[in-house]
């Protein structure tokens, strides 16, 4: 299904040791695993043969490496607002470990001590959306799961907390776009692996 309107292709970075073990990986630069590198090399073959007006990446090495291995490193522009959630005190900690200390905790509701709130991440997503609306064409974005989930919620006009309802696997491809006109943002495909 193609569209007459611009489409935004979202690629979550490849697997890392921390994504594999469920540790929150915000600003810590963890390299891709060999399996993550292999999956990243296959991303280009999973994308349609279209021209991208822009290719943007999170500043994280895992996102930049994924874009490079997928063949888009030379075209990539790094956008600080695409960075993963700043988990603060929960950096490197699993959800299970957090819940043992703080029963009932939910990232998309409670945020992280010494880190970002969901509103903070939503504000960054809104700035990226504002930039996207100025691009005349398709855009390819490489980033991380929790940021991209909030980004999708904001694309649809939902509150940032709506990102809790979207799940993303490593090296998944999702497509945002429009339905009848540019006033109707939609998710065209989600979490394709």
mmCIF file with all atom_site columns, N, CA, C and O in Angstrom, residues 128-179:
data_model
loop_
_atom_site.group_PDB
_atom_site.id
_atom_site.type_symbol
_atom_site.label_atom_id
_atom_site.label_alt_id
_atom_site.label_comp_id
_atom_site.label_asym_id
_atom_site.label_entity_id
_atom_site.label_seq_id
_atom_site.pdbx_PDB_ins_code
_atom_site.Cartn_x
_atom_site.Cartn_y
_atom_site.Cartn_z
_atom_site.occupancy
_atom_site.B_iso_or_equiv
_atom_site.pdbx_formal_charge
_atom_site.auth_seq_id
_atom_site.auth_comp_id
_atom_site.auth_asym_id
_atom_site.auth_atom_id
_atom_site.pdbx_PDB_model_num
ATOM 1   N N  . UNK A 1 128 ? 10.493 17.149 16.636 1.00 0.00 ? 128 UNK A N  1
ATOM 2   C CA . UNK A 1 128 ? 10.826 16.361 15.442 1.00 0.00 ? 128 UNK A CA 1
ATOM 3   C C  . UNK A 1 128 ? 9.660  16.376 14.458 1.00 0.00 ? 128 UNK A C  1
ATOM 4   O O  . UNK A 1 128 ? 9.851  16.548 13.244 1.00 0.00 ? 128 UNK A O  1
ATOM 5   N N  . UNK A 1 129 ? 8.447  16.228 14.946 1.00 0.00 ? 129 UNK A N  1
ATOM 6   C CA . UNK A 1 129 ? 7.266  16.270 14.074 1.00 0.00 ? 129 UNK A CA 1
ATOM 7   C C  . UNK A 1 129 ? 7.188  17.619 13.371 1.00 0.00 ? 129 UNK A C  1
ATOM 8   O O  . UNK A 1 129 ? 6.906  17.691 12.167 1.00 0.00 ? 129 UNK A O  1
ATOM 9   N N  . UNK A 1 130 ? 7.467  18.694 14.089 1.00 0.00 ? 130 UNK A N  1
ATOM 10  C CA . UNK A 1 130 ? 7.478  20.013 13.470 1.00 0.00 ? 130 UNK A CA 1
ATOM 11  C C  . UNK A 1 130 ? 8.485  20.103 12.338 1.00 0.00 ? 130 UNK A C  1
ATOM 12  O O  . UNK A 1 130 ? 8.194  20.666 11.265 1.00 0.00 ? 130 UNK A O  1
ATOM 13  N N  . UNK A 1 131 ? 9.674  19.524 12.542 1.00 0.00 ? 131 UNK A N  1
ATOM 14  C CA . UNK A 1 131 ? 10.689 19.505 11.480 1.00 0.00 ? 131 UNK A CA 1
ATOM 15  C C  . UNK A 1 131 ? 10.243 18.638 10.305 1.00 0.00 ? 131 UNK A C  1
ATOM 16  O O  . UNK A 1 131 ? 10.456 18.997 9.148  1.00 0.00 ? 131 UNK A O  1
ATOM 17  N N  . UNK A 1 132 ? 9.636  17.507 10.607 1.00 0.00 ? 132 UNK A N  1
ATOM 18  C CA . UNK A 1 132 ? 9.184  16.601 9.541  1.00 0.00 ? 132 UNK A CA 1
ATOM 19  C C  . UNK A 1 132 ? 8.171  17.273 8.617  1.00 0.00 ? 132 UNK A C  1
ATOM 20  O O  . UNK A 1 132 ? 8.183  17.047 7.410  1.00 0.00 ? 132 UNK A O  1
ATOM 21  N N  . UNK A 1 133 ? 7.309  18.065 9.181  1.00 0.00 ? 133 UNK A N  1
ATOM 22  C CA . UNK A 1 133 ? 6.257  18.712 8.376  1.00 0.00 ? 133 UNK A CA 1
ATOM 23  C C  . UNK A 1 133 ? 6.839  19.740 7.417  1.00 0.00 ? 133 UNK A C  1
ATOM 24  O O  . UNK A 1 133 ? 6.151  20.191 6.510  1.00 0.00 ? 133 UNK A O  1
ATOM 25  N N  . UNK A 1 134 ? 8.116  20.087 7.600  1.00 0.00 ? 134 UNK A N  1
ATOM 26  C CA . UNK A 1 134 ? 8.783  21.019 6.697  1.00 0.00 ? 134 UNK A CA 1
ATOM 27  C C  . UNK A 1 134 ? 9.521  20.308 5.566  1.00 0.00 ? 134 UNK A C  1
ATOM 28  O O  . UNK A 1 134 ? 9.987  20.953 4.633  1.00 0.00 ? 134 UNK A O  1
ATOM 29  N N  . UNK A 1 135 ? 9.628  18.982 5.649  1.00 0.00 ? 135 UNK A N  1
ATOM 30  C CA . UNK A 1 135 ? 10.337 18.205 4.633  1.00 0.00 ? 135 UNK A CA 1
ATOM 31  C C  . UNK A 1 135 ? 9.354  17.814 3.541  1.00 0.00 ? 135 UNK A C  1
ATOM 32  O O  . UNK A 1 135 ? 8.277  17.297 3.823  1.00 0.00 ? 135 UNK A O  1
ATOM 33  N N  . UNK A 1 136 ? 9.741  18.041 2.319  1.00 0.00 ? 136 UNK A N  1
ATOM 34  C CA . UNK A 1 136 ? 8.898  17.671 1.180  1.00 0.00 ? 136 UNK A CA 1
ATOM 35  C C  . UNK A 1 136 ? 9.345  16.305 0.667  1.00 0.00 ? 136 UNK A C  1
ATOM 36  O O  . UNK A 1 136 ? 10.175 16.221 -0.235 1.00 0.00 ? 136 UNK A O  1
ATOM 37  N N  . UNK A 1 137 ? 8.845  15.252 1.283  1.00 0.00 ? 137 UNK A N  1
ATOM 38  C CA . UNK A 1 137 ? 9.210  13.911 0.858  1.00 0.00 ? 137 UNK A CA 1
ATOM 39  C C  . UNK A 1 137 ? 9.258  12.932 2.009  1.00 0.00 ? 137 UNK A C  1
ATOM 40  O O  . UNK A 1 137 ? 8.963  13.267 3.160  1.00 0.00 ? 137 UNK A O  1
ATOM 41  N N  . UNK A 1 138 ? 9.641  11.720 1.684  1.00 0.00 ? 138 UNK A N  1
ATOM 42  C CA . UNK A 1 138 ? 9.731  10.643 2.666  1.00 0.00 ? 138 UNK A CA 1
ATOM 43  C C  . UNK A 1 138 ? 10.972 10.817 3.527  1.00 0.00 ? 138 UNK A C  1
ATOM 44  O O  . UNK A 1 138 ? 12.013 11.276 3.048  1.00 0.00 ? 138 UNK A O  1
ATOM 45  N N  . UNK A 1 139 ? 10.852 10.413 4.797  1.00 0.00 ? 139 UNK A N  1
ATOM 46  C CA . UNK A 1 139 ? 11.964 10.529 5.737  1.00 0.00 ? 139 UNK A CA 1
ATOM 47  C C  . UNK A 1 139 ? 12.184 9.185  6.408  1.00 0.00 ? 139 UNK A C  1
ATOM 48  O O  . UNK A 1 139 ? 11.224 8.483  6.755  1.00 0.00 ? 139 UNK A O  1
ATOM 49  N N  . UNK A 1 140 ? 13.440 8.825  6.598  1.00 0.00 ? 140 UNK A N  1
ATOM 50  C CA . UNK A 1 140 ? 13.842 7.593  7.273  1.00 0.00 ? 140 UNK A CA 1
ATOM 51  C C  . UNK A 1 140 ? 14.488 7.988  8.599  1.00 0.00 ? 140 UNK A C  1
ATOM 52  O O  . UNK A 1 140 ? 15.406 8.814  8.628  1.00 0.00 ? 140 UNK A O  1
ATOM 53  N N  . UNK A 1 141 ? 13.998 7.405  9.699  1.00 0.00 ? 141 UNK A N  1
ATOM 54  C CA . UNK A 1 141 ? 14.480 7.740  11.045 1.00 0.00 ? 141 UNK A CA 1
ATOM 55  C C  . UNK A 1 141 ? 14.977 6.479  11.744 1.00 0.00 ? 141 UNK A C  1
ATOM 56  O O  . UNK A 1 141 ? 14.286 5.461  11.773 1.00 0.00 ? 141 UNK A O  1
ATOM 57  N N  . UNK A 1 142 ? 16.175 6.577  12.337 1.00 0.00 ? 142 UNK A N  1
ATOM 58  C CA . UNK A 1 142 ? 16.751 5.511  13.157 1.00 0.00 ? 142 UNK A CA 1
ATOM 59  C C  . UNK A 1 142 ? 16.802 5.997  14.598 1.00 0.00 ? 142 UNK A C  1
ATOM 60  O O  . UNK A 1 142 ? 17.409 7.034  14.885 1.00 0.00 ? 142 UNK A O  1
ATOM 61  N N  . UNK A 1 143 ? 16.152 5.268  15.503 1.00 0.00 ? 143 UNK A N  1
ATOM 62  C CA . UNK A 1 143 ? 16.153 5.669  16.908 1.00 0.00 ? 143 UNK A CA 1
ATOM 63  C C  . UNK A 1 143 ? 15.902 4.441  17.782 1.00 0.00 ? 143 UNK A C  1
ATOM 64  O O  . UNK A 1 143 ? 16.151 3.313  17.367 1.00 0.00 ? 143 UNK A O  1
ATOM 65  N N  . UNK A 1 144 ? 15.383 4.686  18.980 1.00 0.00 ? 144 UNK A N  1
ATOM 66  C CA . UNK A 1 144 ? 15.190 3.642  19.983 1.00 0.00 ? 144 UNK A CA 1
ATOM 67  C C  . UNK A 1 144 ? 13.720 3.474  20.335 1.00 0.00 ? 144 UNK A C  1
ATOM 68  O O  . UNK A 1 144 ? 12.895 4.345  20.062 1.00 0.00 ? 144 UNK A O  1
ATOM 69  N N  . UNK A 1 145 ? 13.407 2.364  20.988 1.00 0.00 ? 145 UNK A N  1
ATOM 70  C CA . UNK A 1 145 ? 12.018 1.932  21.184 1.00 0.00 ? 145 UNK A CA 1
ATOM 71  C C  . UNK A 1 145 ? 11.140 2.923  21.932 1.00 0.00 ? 145 UNK A C  1
ATOM 72  O O  . UNK A 1 145 ? 10.092 3.325  21.435 1.00 0.00 ? 145 UNK A O  1
ATOM 73  N N  . UNK A 1 146 ? 11.523 3.300  23.143 1.00 0.00 ? 146 UNK A N  1
ATOM 74  C CA . UNK A 1 146 ? 10.609 4.126  23.935 1.00 0.00 ? 146 UNK A CA 1
ATOM 75  C C  . UNK A 1 146 ? 10.413 5.504  23.315 1.00 0.00 ? 146 UNK A C  1
ATOM 76  O O  . UNK A 1 146 ? 9.306  6.022  23.304 1.00 0.00 ? 146 UNK A O  1
ATOM 77  N N  . UNK A 1 147 ? 11.484 6.090  22.778 1.00 0.00 ? 147 UNK A N  1
ATOM 78  C CA . UNK A 1 147 ? 11.289 7.371  22.100 1.00 0.00 ? 147 UNK A CA 1
ATOM 79  C C  . UNK A 1 147 ? 10.333 7.208  20.919 1.00 0.00 ? 147 UNK A C  1
ATOM 80  O O  . UNK A 1 147 ? 9.404  8.006  20.745 1.00 0.00 ? 147 UNK A O  1
ATOM 81  N N  . UNK A 1 148 ? 10.555 6.194  20.091 1.00 0.00 ? 148 UNK A N  1
ATOM 82  C CA . UNK A 1 148 ? 9.707  6.016  18.908 1.00 0.00 ? 148 UNK A CA 1
ATOM 83  C C  . UNK A 1 148 ? 8.255  5.726  19.271 1.00 0.00 ? 148 UNK A C  1
ATOM 84  O O  . UNK A 1 148 ? 7.335  6.127  18.549 1.00 0.00 ? 148 UNK A O  1
ATOM 85  N N  . UNK A 1 149 ? 8.037  5.082  20.390 1.00 0.00 ? 149 UNK A N  1
ATOM 86  C CA . UNK A 1 149 ? 6.666  4.821  20.841 1.00 0.00 ? 149 UNK A CA 1
ATOM 87  C C  . UNK A 1 149 ? 5.958  6.120  21.213 1.00 0.00 ? 149 UNK A C  1
ATOM 88  O O  . UNK A 1 149 ? 4.801  6.348  20.828 1.00 0.00 ? 149 UNK A O  1
ATOM 89  N N  . UNK A 1 150 ? 6.650  6.993  21.934 1.00 0.00 ? 150 UNK A N  1
ATOM 90  C CA . UNK A 1 150 ? 6.084  8.304  22.262 1.00 0.00 ? 150 UNK A CA 1
ATOM 91  C C  . UNK A 1 150 ? 5.891  9.111  20.973 1.00 0.00 ? 150 UNK A C  1
ATOM 92  O O  . UNK A 1 150 ? 4.865  9.773  20.780 1.00 0.00 ? 150 UNK A O  1
ATOM 93  N N  . UNK A 1 151 ? 6.864  9.035  20.081 1.00 0.00 ? 151 UNK A N  1
ATOM 94  C CA . UNK A 1 151 ? 6.787  9.748  18.809 1.00 0.00 ? 151 UNK A CA 1
ATOM 95  C C  . UNK A 1 151 ? 5.535  9.335  18.029 1.00 0.00 ? 151 UNK A C  1
ATOM 96  O O  . UNK A 1 151 ? 4.811  10.182 17.498 1.00 0.00 ? 151 UNK A O  1
ATOM 97  N N  . UNK A 1 152 ? 5.263  8.045  17.960 1.00 0.00 ? 152 UNK A N  1
ATOM 98  C CA . UNK A 1 152 ? 4.070  7.562  17.244 1.00 0.00 ? 152 UNK A CA 1
ATOM 99  C C  . UNK A 1 152 ? 2.793  8.097  17.895 1.00 0.00 ? 152 UNK A C  1
ATOM 100 O O  . UNK A 1 152 ? 1.862  8.508  17.190 1.00 0.00 ? 152 UNK A O  1
ATOM 101 N N  . UNK A 1 153 ? 2.761  8.097  19.208 1.00 0.00 ? 153 UNK A N  1
ATOM 102 C CA . UNK A 1 153 ? 1.579  8.632  19.899 1.00 0.00 ? 153 UNK A CA 1
ATOM 103 C C  . UNK A 1 153 ? 1.370  10.101 19.555 1.00 0.00 ? 153 UNK A C  1
ATOM 104 O O  . UNK A 1 153 ? 0.254  10.532 19.230 1.00 0.00 ? 153 UNK A O  1
ATOM 105 N N  . UNK A 1 154 ? 2.425  10.874 19.593 1.00 0.00 ? 154 UNK A N  1
ATOM 106 C CA . UNK A 1 154 ? 2.316  12.306 19.294 1.00 0.00 ? 154 UNK A CA 1
ATOM 107 C C  . UNK A 1 154 ? 1.973  12.531 17.818 1.00 0.00 ? 154 UNK A C  1
ATOM 108 O O  . UNK A 1 154 ? 1.224  13.448 17.493 1.00 0.00 ? 154 UNK A O  1
ATOM 109 N N  . UNK A 1 155 ? 2.490  11.683 16.920 1.00 0.00 ? 155 UNK A N  1
ATOM 110 C CA . UNK A 1 155 ? 2.153  11.779 15.491 1.00 0.00 ? 155 UNK A CA 1
ATOM 111 C C  . UNK A 1 155 ? 0.637  11.685 15.308 1.00 0.00 ? 155 UNK A C  1
ATOM 112 O O  . UNK A 1 155 ? 0.046  12.397 14.502 1.00 0.00 ? 155 UNK A O  1
ATOM 113 N N  . UNK A 1 156 ? 0.021  10.812 16.076 1.00 0.00 ? 156 UNK A N  1
ATOM 114 C CA . UNK A 1 156 ? -1.428 10.605 15.976 1.00 0.00 ? 156 UNK A CA 1
ATOM 115 C C  . UNK A 1 156 ? -2.232 11.648 16.747 1.00 0.00 ? 156 UNK A C  1
ATOM 116 O O  . UNK A 1 156 ? -3.459 11.639 16.702 1.00 0.00 ? 156 UNK A O  1
ATOM 117 N N  . UNK A 1 157 ? -1.559 12.513 17.482 1.00 0.00 ? 157 UNK A N  1
ATOM 118 C CA . UNK A 1 157 ? -2.263 13.508 18.290 1.00 0.00 ? 157 UNK A CA 1
ATOM 119 C C  . UNK A 1 157 ? -2.651 13.003 19.663 1.00 0.00 ? 157 UNK A C  1
ATOM 120 O O  . UNK A 1 157 ? -3.410 13.657 20.381 1.00 0.00 ? 157 UNK A O  1
ATOM 121 N N  . UNK A 1 158 ? -2.127 11.831 20.053 1.00 0.00 ? 158 UNK A N  1
ATOM 122 C CA . UNK A 1 158 ? -2.387 11.281 21.384 1.00 0.00 ? 158 UNK A CA 1
ATOM 123 C C  . UNK A 1 158 ? -1.445 11.917 22.400 1.00 0.00 ? 158 UNK A C  1
ATOM 124 O O  . UNK A 1 158 ? -0.406 12.472 22.045 1.00 0.00 ? 158 UNK A O  1
ATOM 125 N N  . UNK A 1 159 ? -1.794 11.800 23.660 1.00 0.00 ? 159 UNK A N  1
ATOM 126 C CA . UNK A 1 159 ? -0.892 12.231 24.717 1.00 0.00 ? 159 UNK A CA 1
ATOM 127 C C  . UNK A 1 159 ? 0.364  11.348 24.673 1.00 0.00 ? 159 UNK A C  1
ATOM 128 O O  . UNK A 1 159 ? 0.305  10.195 24.234 1.00 0.00 ? 159 UNK A O  1
ATOM 129 N N  . UNK A 1 160 ? 1.505  11.844 25.123 1.00 0.00 ? 160 UNK A N  1
ATOM 130 C CA . UNK A 1 160 ? 2.723  11.040 25.089 1.00 0.00 ? 160 UNK A CA 1
ATOM 131 C C  . UNK A 1 160 ? 2.577  9.685  25.788 1.00 0.00 ? 160 UNK A C  1
ATOM 132 O O  . UNK A 1 160 ? 3.186  8.697  25.379 1.00 0.00 ? 160 UNK A O  1
ATOM 133 N N  . UNK A 1 161 ? 1.719  9.630  26.831 1.00 0.00 ? 161 UNK A N  1
ATOM 134 C CA . UNK A 1 161 ? 1.502  8.374  27.555 1.00 0.00 ? 161 UNK A CA 1
ATOM 135 C C  . UNK A 1 161 ? 0.936  7.289  26.641 1.00 0.00 ? 161 UNK A C  1
ATOM 136 O O  . UNK A 1 161 ? 1.046  6.101  26.940 1.00 0.00 ? 161 UNK A O  1
ATOM 137 N N  . UNK A 1 162 ? 0.329  7.677  25.533 1.00 0.00 ? 162 UNK A N  1
ATOM 138 C CA . UNK A 1 162 ? -0.216 6.707  24.580 1.00 0.00 ? 162 UNK A CA 1
ATOM 139 C C  . UNK A 1 162 ? 0.839  5.796  23.996 1.00 0.00 ? 162 UNK A C  1
ATOM 140 O O  . UNK A 1 162 ? 0.530  4.718  23.490 1.00 0.00 ? 162 UNK A O  1
ATOM 141 N N  . UNK A 1 163 ? 2.107  6.204  24.079 1.00 0.00 ? 163 UNK A N  1
ATOM 142 C CA . UNK A 1 163 ? 3.189  5.351  23.598 1.00 0.00 ? 163 UNK A CA 1
ATOM 143 C C  . UNK A 1 163 ? 3.257  4.015  24.312 1.00 0.00 ? 163 UNK A C  1
ATOM 144 O O  . UNK A 1 163 ? 3.819  3.051  23.785 1.00 0.00 ? 163 UNK A O  1
ATOM 145 N N  . UNK A 1 164 ? 2.660  3.916  25.492 1.00 0.00 ? 164 UNK A N  1
ATOM 146 C CA . UNK A 1 164 ? 2.646  2.657  26.240 1.00 0.00 ? 164 UNK A CA 1
ATOM 147 C C  . UNK A 1 164 ? 1.934  1.553  25.463 1.00 0.00 ? 164 UNK A C  1
ATOM 148 O O  . UNK A 1 164 ? 2.173  0.374  25.713 1.00 0.00 ? 164 UNK A O  1
ATOM 149 N N  . UNK A 1 165 ? 1.094  1.915  24.522 1.00 0.00 ? 165 UNK A N  1
ATOM 150 C CA . UNK A 1 165 ? 0.294  0.932  23.797 1.00 0.00 ? 165 UNK A CA 1
ATOM 151 C C  . UNK A 1 165 ? 0.954  0.409  22.526 1.00 0.00 ? 165 UNK A C  1
ATOM 152 O O  . UNK A 1 165 ? 0.358  -0.386 21.806 1.00 0.00 ? 165 UNK A O  1
ATOM 153 N N  . UNK A 1 166 ? 2.170  0.862  22.244 1.00 0.00 ? 166 UNK A N  1
ATOM 154 C CA . UNK A 1 166 ? 2.892  0.420  21.054 1.00 0.00 ? 166 UNK A CA 1
ATOM 155 C C  . UNK A 1 166 ? 4.138  -0.345 21.490 1.00 0.00 ? 166 UNK A C  1
ATOM 156 O O  . UNK A 1 166 ? 4.805  0.063  22.430 1.00 0.00 ? 166 UNK A O  1
ATOM 157 N N  . UNK A 1 167 ? 4.450  -1.411 20.810 1.00 0.00 ? 167 UNK A N  1
ATOM 158 C CA . UNK A 1 167 ? 5.637  -2.199 21.117 1.00 0.00 ? 167 UNK A CA 1
ATOM 159 C C  . UNK A 1 167 ? 6.526  -2.226 19.888 1.00 0.00 ? 167 UNK A C  1
ATOM 160 O O  . UNK A 1 167 ? 6.023  -2.259 18.756 1.00 0.00 ? 167 UNK A O  1
ATOM 161 N N  . UNK A 1 168 ? 7.839  -2.191 20.090 1.00 0.00 ? 168 UNK A N  1
ATOM 162 C CA . UNK A 1 168 ? 8.787  -2.241 18.974 1.00 0.00 ? 168 UNK A CA 1
ATOM 163 C C  . UNK A 1 168 ? 9.898  -3.238 19.247 1.00 0.00 ? 168 UNK A C  1
ATOM 164 O O  . UNK A 1 168 ? 10.550 -3.175 20.288 1.00 0.00 ? 168 UNK A O  1
ATOM 165 N N  . UNK A 1 169 ? 10.121 -4.126 18.305 1.00 0.00 ? 169 UNK A N  1
ATOM 166 C CA . UNK A 1 169 ? 11.237 -5.063 18.371 1.00 0.00 ? 169 UNK A CA 1
ATOM 167 C C  . UNK A 1 169 ? 12.477 -4.425 17.743 1.00 0.00 ? 169 UNK A C  1
ATOM 168 O O  . UNK A 1 169 ? 12.368 -3.473 16.963 1.00 0.00 ? 169 UNK A O  1
ATOM 169 N N  . UNK A 1 170 ? 13.654 -4.963 18.056 1.00 0.00 ? 170 UNK A N  1
ATOM 170 C CA . UNK A 1 170 ? 14.878 -4.450 17.446 1.00 0.00 ? 170 UNK A CA 1
ATOM 171 C C  . UNK A 1 170 ? 14.822 -4.646 15.939 1.00 0.00 ? 170 UNK A C  1
ATOM 172 O O  . UNK A 1 170 ? 14.263 -5.627 15.439 1.00 0.00 ? 170 UNK A O  1
ATOM 173 N N  . UNK A 1 171 ? 15.390 -3.707 15.227 1.00 0.00 ? 171 UNK A N  1
ATOM 174 C CA . UNK A 1 171 ? 15.409 -3.590 13.761 1.00 0.00 ? 171 UNK A CA 1
ATOM 175 C C  . UNK A 1 171 ? 14.025 -3.719 13.124 1.00 0.00 ? 171 UNK A C  1
ATOM 176 O O  . UNK A 1 171 ? 13.898 -4.073 11.959 1.00 0.00 ? 171 UNK A O  1
ATOM 177 N N  . UNK A 1 172 ? 12.996 -3.376 13.873 1.00 0.00 ? 172 UNK A N  1
ATOM 178 C CA . UNK A 1 172 ? 11.654 -3.337 13.284 1.00 0.00 ? 172 UNK A CA 1
ATOM 179 C C  . UNK A 1 172 ? 11.532 -2.087 12.421 1.00 0.00 ? 172 UNK A C  1
ATOM 180 O O  . UNK A 1 172 ? 12.238 -1.091 12.610 1.00 0.00 ? 172 UNK A O  1
ATOM 181 N N  . UNK A 1 173 ? 10.638 -2.173 11.452 1.00 0.00 ? 173 UNK A N  1
ATOM 182 C CA . UNK A 1 173 ? 10.330 -1.041 10.582 1.00 0.00 ? 173 UNK A CA 1
ATOM 183 C C  . UNK A 1 173 ? 8.854  -0.712 10.754 1.00 0.00 ? 173 UNK A C  1
ATOM 184 O O  . UNK A 1 173 ? 8.007  -1.600 10.714 1.00 0.00 ? 173 UNK A O  1
ATOM 185 N N  . UNK A 1 174 ? 8.576  0.564  10.967 1.00 0.00 ? 174 UNK A N  1
ATOM 186 C CA . UNK A 1 174 ? 7.203  1.055  11.074 1.00 0.00 ? 174 UNK A CA 1
ATOM 187 C C  . UNK A 1 174 ? 7.062  2.229  10.118 1.00 0.00 ? 174 UNK A C  1
ATOM 188 O O  . UNK A 1 174 ? 8.049  2.898  9.805  1.00 0.00 ? 174 UNK A O  1
ATOM 189 N N  . UNK A 1 175 ? 5.845  2.470  9.667  1.00 0.00 ? 175 UNK A N  1
ATOM 190 C CA . UNK A 1 175 ? 5.615  3.556  8.714  1.00 0.00 ? 175 UNK A CA 1
ATOM 191 C C  . UNK A 1 175 ? 4.465  4.428  9.195  1.00 0.00 ? 175 UNK A C  1
ATOM 192 O O  . UNK A 1 175 ? 3.360  3.939  9.444  1.00 0.00 ? 175 UNK A O  1
ATOM 193 N N  . UNK A 1 176 ? 4.757  5.703  9.316  1.00 0.00 ? 176 UNK A N  1
ATOM 194 C CA . UNK A 1 176 ? 3.739  6.698  9.630  1.00 0.00 ? 176 UNK A CA 1
ATOM 195 C C  . UNK A 1 176 ? 3.428  7.461  8.344  1.00 0.00 ? 176 UNK A C  1
ATOM 196 O O  . UNK A 1 176 ? 4.285  7.606  7.487  1.00 0.00 ? 176 UNK A O  1
ATOM 197 N N  . UNK A 1 177 ? 2.204  7.938  8.235  1.00 0.00 ? 177 UNK A N  1
ATOM 198 C CA . UNK A 1 177 ? 1.845  8.698  7.053  1.00 0.00 ? 177 UNK A CA 1
ATOM 199 C C  . UNK A 1 177 ? 0.532  9.410  7.260  1.00 0.00 ? 177 UNK A C  1
ATOM 200 O O  . UNK A 1 177 ? 0.204  9.821  8.378  1.00 0.00 ? 177 UNK A O  1
ATOM 201 N N  . UNK A 1 178 ? -0.219 9.507  6.178  1.00 0.00 ? 178 UNK A N  1
ATOM 202 C CA . UNK A 1 178 ? -1.501 10.216 6.182  1.00 0.00 ? 178 UNK A CA 1
ATOM 203 C C  . UNK A 1 178 ? -2.536 9.370  5.465  1.00 0.00 ? 178 UNK A C  1
ATOM 204 O O  . UNK A 1 178 ? -2.187 8.523  4.634  1.00 0.00 ? 178 UNK A O  1
ATOM 205 N N  . UNK A 1 179 ? -3.801 9.632  5.759  1.00 0.00 ? 179 UNK A N  1
ATOM 206 C CA . UNK A 1 179 ? -4.854 8.918  5.042  1.00 0.00 ? 179 UNK A CA 1
ATOM 207 C C  . UNK A 1 179 ? -5.377 9.771  3.895  1.00 0.00 ? 179 UNK A C  1
ATOM 208 O O  . UNK A 1 179 ? -4.820 9.745  2.812  1.00 0.00 ? 179 UNK A O  1
#
